Short mmCIF file of C-alpha atoms in Angstrom, two decimals:
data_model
loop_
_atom_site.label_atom_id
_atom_site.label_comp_id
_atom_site.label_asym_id
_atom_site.label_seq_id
_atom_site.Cartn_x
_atom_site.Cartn_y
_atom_site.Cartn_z
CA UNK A 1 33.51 159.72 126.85
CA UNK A 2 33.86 159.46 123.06
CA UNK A 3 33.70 163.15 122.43
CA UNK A 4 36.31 163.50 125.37
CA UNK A 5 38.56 161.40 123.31
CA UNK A 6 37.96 162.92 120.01
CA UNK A 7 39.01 166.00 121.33
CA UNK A 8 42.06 165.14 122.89
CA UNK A 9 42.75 163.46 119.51
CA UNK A 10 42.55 166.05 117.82
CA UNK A 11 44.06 169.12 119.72
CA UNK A 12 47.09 166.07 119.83
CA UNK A 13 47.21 166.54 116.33
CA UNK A 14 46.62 170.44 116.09
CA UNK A 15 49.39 171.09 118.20
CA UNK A 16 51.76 168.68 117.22
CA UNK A 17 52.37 166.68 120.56
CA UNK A 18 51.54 163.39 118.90
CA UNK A 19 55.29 163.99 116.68
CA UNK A 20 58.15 161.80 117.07
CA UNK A 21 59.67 164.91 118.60
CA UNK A 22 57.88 164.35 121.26
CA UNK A 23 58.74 161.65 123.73
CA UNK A 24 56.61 159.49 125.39
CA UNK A 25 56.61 159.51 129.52
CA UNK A 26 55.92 156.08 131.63
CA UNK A 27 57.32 156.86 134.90
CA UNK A 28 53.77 157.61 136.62
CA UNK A 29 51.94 154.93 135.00
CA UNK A 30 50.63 151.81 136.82
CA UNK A 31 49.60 148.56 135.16
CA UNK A 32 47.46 146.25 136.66
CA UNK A 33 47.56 143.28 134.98
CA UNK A 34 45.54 141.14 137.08
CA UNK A 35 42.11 143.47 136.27
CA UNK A 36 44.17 144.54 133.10
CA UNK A 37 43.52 148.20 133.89
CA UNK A 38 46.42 150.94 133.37
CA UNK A 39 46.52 154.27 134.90
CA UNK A 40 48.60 157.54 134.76
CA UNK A 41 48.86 158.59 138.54
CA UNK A 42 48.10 163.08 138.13
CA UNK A 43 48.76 164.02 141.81
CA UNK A 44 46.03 166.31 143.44
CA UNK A 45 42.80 164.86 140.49
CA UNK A 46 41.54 161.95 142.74
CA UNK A 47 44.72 160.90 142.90
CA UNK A 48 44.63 159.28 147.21
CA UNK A 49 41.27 157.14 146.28
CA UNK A 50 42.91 155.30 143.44
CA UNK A 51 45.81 154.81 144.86
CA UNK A 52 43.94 153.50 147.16
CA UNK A 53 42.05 151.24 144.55
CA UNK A 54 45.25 150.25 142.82
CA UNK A 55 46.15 148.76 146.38
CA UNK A 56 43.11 146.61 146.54
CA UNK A 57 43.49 145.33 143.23
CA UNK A 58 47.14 144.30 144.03
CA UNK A 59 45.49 142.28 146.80
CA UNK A 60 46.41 144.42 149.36
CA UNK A 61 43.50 144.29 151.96
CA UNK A 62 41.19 146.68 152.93
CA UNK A 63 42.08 146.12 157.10
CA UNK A 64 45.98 146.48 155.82
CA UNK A 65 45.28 149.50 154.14
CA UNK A 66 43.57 151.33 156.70
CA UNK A 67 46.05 150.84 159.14
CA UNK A 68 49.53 150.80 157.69
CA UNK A 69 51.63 154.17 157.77
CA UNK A 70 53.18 153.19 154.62
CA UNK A 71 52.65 155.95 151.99
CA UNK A 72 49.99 154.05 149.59
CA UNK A 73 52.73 155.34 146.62
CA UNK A 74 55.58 153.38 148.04
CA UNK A 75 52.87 150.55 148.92
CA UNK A 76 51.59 150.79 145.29
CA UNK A 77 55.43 150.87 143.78
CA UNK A 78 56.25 147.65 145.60
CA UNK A 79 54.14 145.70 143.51
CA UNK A 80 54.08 148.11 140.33
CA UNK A 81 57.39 148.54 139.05
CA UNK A 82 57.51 151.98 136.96
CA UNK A 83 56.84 150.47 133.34
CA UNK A 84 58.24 151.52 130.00
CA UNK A 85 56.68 153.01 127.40
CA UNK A 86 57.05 149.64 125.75
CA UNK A 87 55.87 147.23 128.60
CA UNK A 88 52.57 150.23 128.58
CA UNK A 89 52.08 149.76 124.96
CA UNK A 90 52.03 146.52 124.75
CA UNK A 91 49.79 145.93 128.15
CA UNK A 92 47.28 148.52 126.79
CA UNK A 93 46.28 145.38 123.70
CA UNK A 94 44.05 143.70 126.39
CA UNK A 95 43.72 146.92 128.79
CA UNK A 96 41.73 150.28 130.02
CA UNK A 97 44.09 152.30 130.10
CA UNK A 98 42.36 155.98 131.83
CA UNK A 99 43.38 158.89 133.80
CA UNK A 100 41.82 161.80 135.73
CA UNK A 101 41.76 165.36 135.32
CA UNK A 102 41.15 168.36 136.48
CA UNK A 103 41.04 172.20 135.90
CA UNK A 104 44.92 173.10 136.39
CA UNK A 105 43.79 175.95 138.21
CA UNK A 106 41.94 174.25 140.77
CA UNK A 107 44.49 171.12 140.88
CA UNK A 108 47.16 174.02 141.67
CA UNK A 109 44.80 175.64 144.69
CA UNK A 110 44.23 172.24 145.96
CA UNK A 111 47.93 171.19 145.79
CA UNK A 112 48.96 174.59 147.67
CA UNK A 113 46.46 173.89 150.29
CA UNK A 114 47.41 170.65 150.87
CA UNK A 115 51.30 171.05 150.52
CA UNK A 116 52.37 174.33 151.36
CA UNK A 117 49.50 175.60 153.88
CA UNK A 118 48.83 172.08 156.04
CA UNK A 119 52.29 170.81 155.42
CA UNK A 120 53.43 168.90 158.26
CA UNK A 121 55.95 170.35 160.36
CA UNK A 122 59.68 169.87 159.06
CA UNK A 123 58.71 167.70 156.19
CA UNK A 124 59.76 169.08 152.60
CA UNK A 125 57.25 171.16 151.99
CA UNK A 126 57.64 172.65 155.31
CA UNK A 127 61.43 173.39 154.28
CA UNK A 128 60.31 174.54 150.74
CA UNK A 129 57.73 177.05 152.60
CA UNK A 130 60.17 178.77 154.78
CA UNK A 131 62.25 179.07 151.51
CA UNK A 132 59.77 180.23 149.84
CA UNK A 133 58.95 183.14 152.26
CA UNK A 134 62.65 183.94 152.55
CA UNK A 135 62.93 184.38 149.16
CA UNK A 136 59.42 186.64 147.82
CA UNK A 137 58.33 187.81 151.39
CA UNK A 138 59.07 191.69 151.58
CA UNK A 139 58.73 192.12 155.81
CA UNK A 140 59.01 196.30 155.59
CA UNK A 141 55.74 197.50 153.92
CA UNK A 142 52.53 198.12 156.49
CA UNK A 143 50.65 195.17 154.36
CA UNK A 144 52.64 192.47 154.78
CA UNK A 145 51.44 189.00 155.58
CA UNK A 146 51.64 187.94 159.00
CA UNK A 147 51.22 183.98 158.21
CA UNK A 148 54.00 181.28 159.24
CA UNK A 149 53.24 179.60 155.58
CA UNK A 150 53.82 181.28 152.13
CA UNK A 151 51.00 182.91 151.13
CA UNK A 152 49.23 182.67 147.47
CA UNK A 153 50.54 184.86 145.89
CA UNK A 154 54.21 184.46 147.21
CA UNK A 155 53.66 180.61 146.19
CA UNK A 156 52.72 181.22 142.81
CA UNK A 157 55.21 183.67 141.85
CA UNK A 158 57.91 180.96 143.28
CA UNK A 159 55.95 178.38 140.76
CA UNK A 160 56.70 181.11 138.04
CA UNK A 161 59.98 181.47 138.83
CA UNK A 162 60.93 177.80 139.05
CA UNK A 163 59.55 177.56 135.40
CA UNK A 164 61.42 180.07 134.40
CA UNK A 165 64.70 178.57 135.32
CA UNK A 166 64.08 175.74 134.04
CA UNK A 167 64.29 174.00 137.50
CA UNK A 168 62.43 170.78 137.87
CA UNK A 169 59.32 171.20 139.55
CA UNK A 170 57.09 169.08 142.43
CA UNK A 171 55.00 166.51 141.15
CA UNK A 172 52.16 168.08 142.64
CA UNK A 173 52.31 170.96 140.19
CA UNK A 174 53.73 170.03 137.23
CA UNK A 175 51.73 170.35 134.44
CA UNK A 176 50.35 166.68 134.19
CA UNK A 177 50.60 166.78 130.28
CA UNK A 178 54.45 166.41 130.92
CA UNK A 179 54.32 163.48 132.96
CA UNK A 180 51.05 161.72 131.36
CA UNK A 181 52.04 162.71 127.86
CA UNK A 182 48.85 161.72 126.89
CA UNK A 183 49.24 162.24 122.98
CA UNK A 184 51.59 159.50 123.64
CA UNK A 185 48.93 156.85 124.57
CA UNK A 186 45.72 155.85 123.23
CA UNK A 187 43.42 156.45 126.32
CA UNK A 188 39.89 154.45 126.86
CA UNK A 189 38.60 156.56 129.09
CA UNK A 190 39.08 160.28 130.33
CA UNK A 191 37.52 161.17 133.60
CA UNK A 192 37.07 164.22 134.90
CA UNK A 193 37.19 165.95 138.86
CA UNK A 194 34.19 167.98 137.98
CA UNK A 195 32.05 164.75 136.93
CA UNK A 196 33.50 162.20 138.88
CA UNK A 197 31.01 160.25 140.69
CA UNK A 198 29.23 159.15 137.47
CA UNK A 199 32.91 159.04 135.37
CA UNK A 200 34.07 156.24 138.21
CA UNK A 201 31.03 154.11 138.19
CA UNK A 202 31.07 154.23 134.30
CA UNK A 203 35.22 153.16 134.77
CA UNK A 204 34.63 150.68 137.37
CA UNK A 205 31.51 149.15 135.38
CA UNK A 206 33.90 148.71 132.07
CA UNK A 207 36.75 147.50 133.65
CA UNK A 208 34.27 144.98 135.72
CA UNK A 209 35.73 146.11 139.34
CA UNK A 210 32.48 146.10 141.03
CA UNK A 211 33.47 143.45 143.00
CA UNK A 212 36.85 144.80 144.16
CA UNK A 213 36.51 148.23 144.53
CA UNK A 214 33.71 151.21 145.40
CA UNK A 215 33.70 154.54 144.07
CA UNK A 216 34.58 156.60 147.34
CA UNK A 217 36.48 160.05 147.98
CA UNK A 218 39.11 159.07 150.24
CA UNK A 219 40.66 163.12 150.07
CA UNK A 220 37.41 164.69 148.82
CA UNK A 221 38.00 168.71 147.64
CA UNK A 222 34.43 169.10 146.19
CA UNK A 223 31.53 171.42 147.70
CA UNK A 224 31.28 175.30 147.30
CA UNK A 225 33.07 175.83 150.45
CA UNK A 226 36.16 174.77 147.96
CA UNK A 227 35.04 176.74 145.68
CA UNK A 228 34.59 179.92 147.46
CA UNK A 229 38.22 179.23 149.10
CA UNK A 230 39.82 178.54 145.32
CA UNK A 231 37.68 182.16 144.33
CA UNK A 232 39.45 183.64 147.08
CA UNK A 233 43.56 182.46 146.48
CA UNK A 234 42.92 183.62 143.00
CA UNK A 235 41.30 186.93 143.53
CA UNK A 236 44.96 188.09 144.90
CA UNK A 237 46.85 188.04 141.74
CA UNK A 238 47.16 190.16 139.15
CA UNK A 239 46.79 189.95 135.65
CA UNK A 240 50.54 188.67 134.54
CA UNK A 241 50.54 186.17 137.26
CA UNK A 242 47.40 184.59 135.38
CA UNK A 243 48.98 185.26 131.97
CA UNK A 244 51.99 183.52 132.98
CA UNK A 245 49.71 180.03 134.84
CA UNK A 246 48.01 179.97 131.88
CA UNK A 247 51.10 179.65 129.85
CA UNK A 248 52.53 177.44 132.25
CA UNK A 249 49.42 175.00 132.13
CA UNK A 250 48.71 175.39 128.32
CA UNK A 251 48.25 172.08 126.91
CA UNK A 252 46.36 170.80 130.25
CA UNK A 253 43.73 173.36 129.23
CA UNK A 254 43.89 172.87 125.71
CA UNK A 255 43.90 169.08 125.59
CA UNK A 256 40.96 168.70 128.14
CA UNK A 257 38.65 171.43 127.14
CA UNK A 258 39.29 173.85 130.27
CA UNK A 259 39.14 177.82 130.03
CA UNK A 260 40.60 180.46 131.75
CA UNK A 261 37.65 183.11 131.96
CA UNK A 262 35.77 182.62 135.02
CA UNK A 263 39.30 183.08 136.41
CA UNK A 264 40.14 186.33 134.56
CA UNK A 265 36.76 187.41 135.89
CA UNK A 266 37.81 187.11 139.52
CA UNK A 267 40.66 189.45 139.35
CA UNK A 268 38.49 191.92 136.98
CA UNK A 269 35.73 191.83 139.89
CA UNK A 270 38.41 192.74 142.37
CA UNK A 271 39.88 195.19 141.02
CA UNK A 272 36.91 196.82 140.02
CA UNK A 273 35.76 196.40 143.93
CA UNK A 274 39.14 197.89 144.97
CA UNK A 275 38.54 201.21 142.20
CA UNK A 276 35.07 201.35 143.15
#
């Protein structure tokens, strides 16, 4: 956990994002003062099970929980107002103050999945997936797709795009540097998807939660079949869709220590498959 912070310290300082010319970003922050714990909500990185937890500890009960069809955001912003950077600050004197993240890669699969492929009929992301497949789908060549939803590659180049114009972008994607700003604020502790299980016990042991809440996966996306499927969405783009991810994502992979290669390798392997 130290060397986690350290790091982030320091690339902060390497690249400059700890400047006054930066600004600082509270809106997805939740402070519990009760359990004096603060937390920077990064949709898609365990994101549904503390929720969850942050609806416990703001005496919310378990039977409540489990049975409302409240979304456990809107539950969560009745009793958390969005803070200020100030009303953070000064709550993070007496507070753990933590957030979780993941590879950007695999929090963008996992978002896709979720969003675009399973979304629910007529909701948003139903709308923005017919849009979507308006806009990039070309109908007249033998290959194309046959699915009702956008598929990878159509998704990502509408990510791309979006960037590009400058247009504001879902929650669910945007790189969570933006809306963390984590140079910003001094973070206790940094967990990460990939280590979870022990990084929540170690959280909920330091913050003393054992009594209100267990570590559980209430939207779990671990397990090779995940892996395999994330393996596969990537192995359908090409080289400048990467390129242009990567650039998209930079400071979540710098900040947190995550590479690109083992994704680079996927497209190399296919297209060496497909010349072979």
């Amino acid at each position: 956990m130290d060397a986690r912070r350290e790091y982030l310290r320091n690339e902060c300082s390497r690249l400059g994002l700890d400047s006054s010319s930066h600004k600082a970003y509270a809106w997805e922050y939740l402070i519990n003062r009760q359990y004096h714990v603060i937390w920077c909500n990064i949709f898609k990185a365990a994101s549904t099970s503390w929720m969850y937890n942050f609806n416990l500890m703001a005496n919310y009960t378990a039977a409540f929980l489990n049975r409302t069809k409240e979304v456990p955001l809107e539950l969560a912003r009745k009793k958390y107002a969005r803070p200020t950077v100030e009303m953070i600050r000064k709550a993070q004197g007496d507070s753990i103050t933590f957030l979780i993240v993941r590879h950007p890669l695999e929090r963008l699969a996992s978002a896709y999945n979720d969003k675009i492929v399973h979304a629910w009929p007529k909701s948003f992301h139903d709308q923005m997936g017919k849009r979507i497949i308006k806009k990039y789908r070309k109908t007249n060549q033998k290959s194309a797709p046959t699915e009702r939803y956008p598929v990878f590659e159509e998704f990502v180049t509408y990510v791309l795009d979006e960037t590009k114009m400058k247009r504001t972008r879902d929650m669910h994607w945007t790189p969570y540097t933006d809306f963390c700003t984590p140079c910003k604020f001094n973070f206790d502790i940094i967990l990460k998807f990939e280590t979870l299980d022990e990084d929540q016990k170690f959280l909920i042991q330091m913050a003393r939660l054992q009594e209100i809440i267990k570590p559980e996966w209430r939207n779990s996306g671990k397990g090779t079949n995940t892996l395999h499927n994330i393996n596969h969405l990537y192995s359908r783009l090409n080289k400048s869709q990467l390129d242009g991810l990567y650039n998209l994502y930079k400071y979540d992979f710098l900040l947190f220590n995550y590479t690109m290669d083992s994704y680079y390798e996927i497209i190399q392997k296919d297209n060496d498959s497909n010349h072979g």
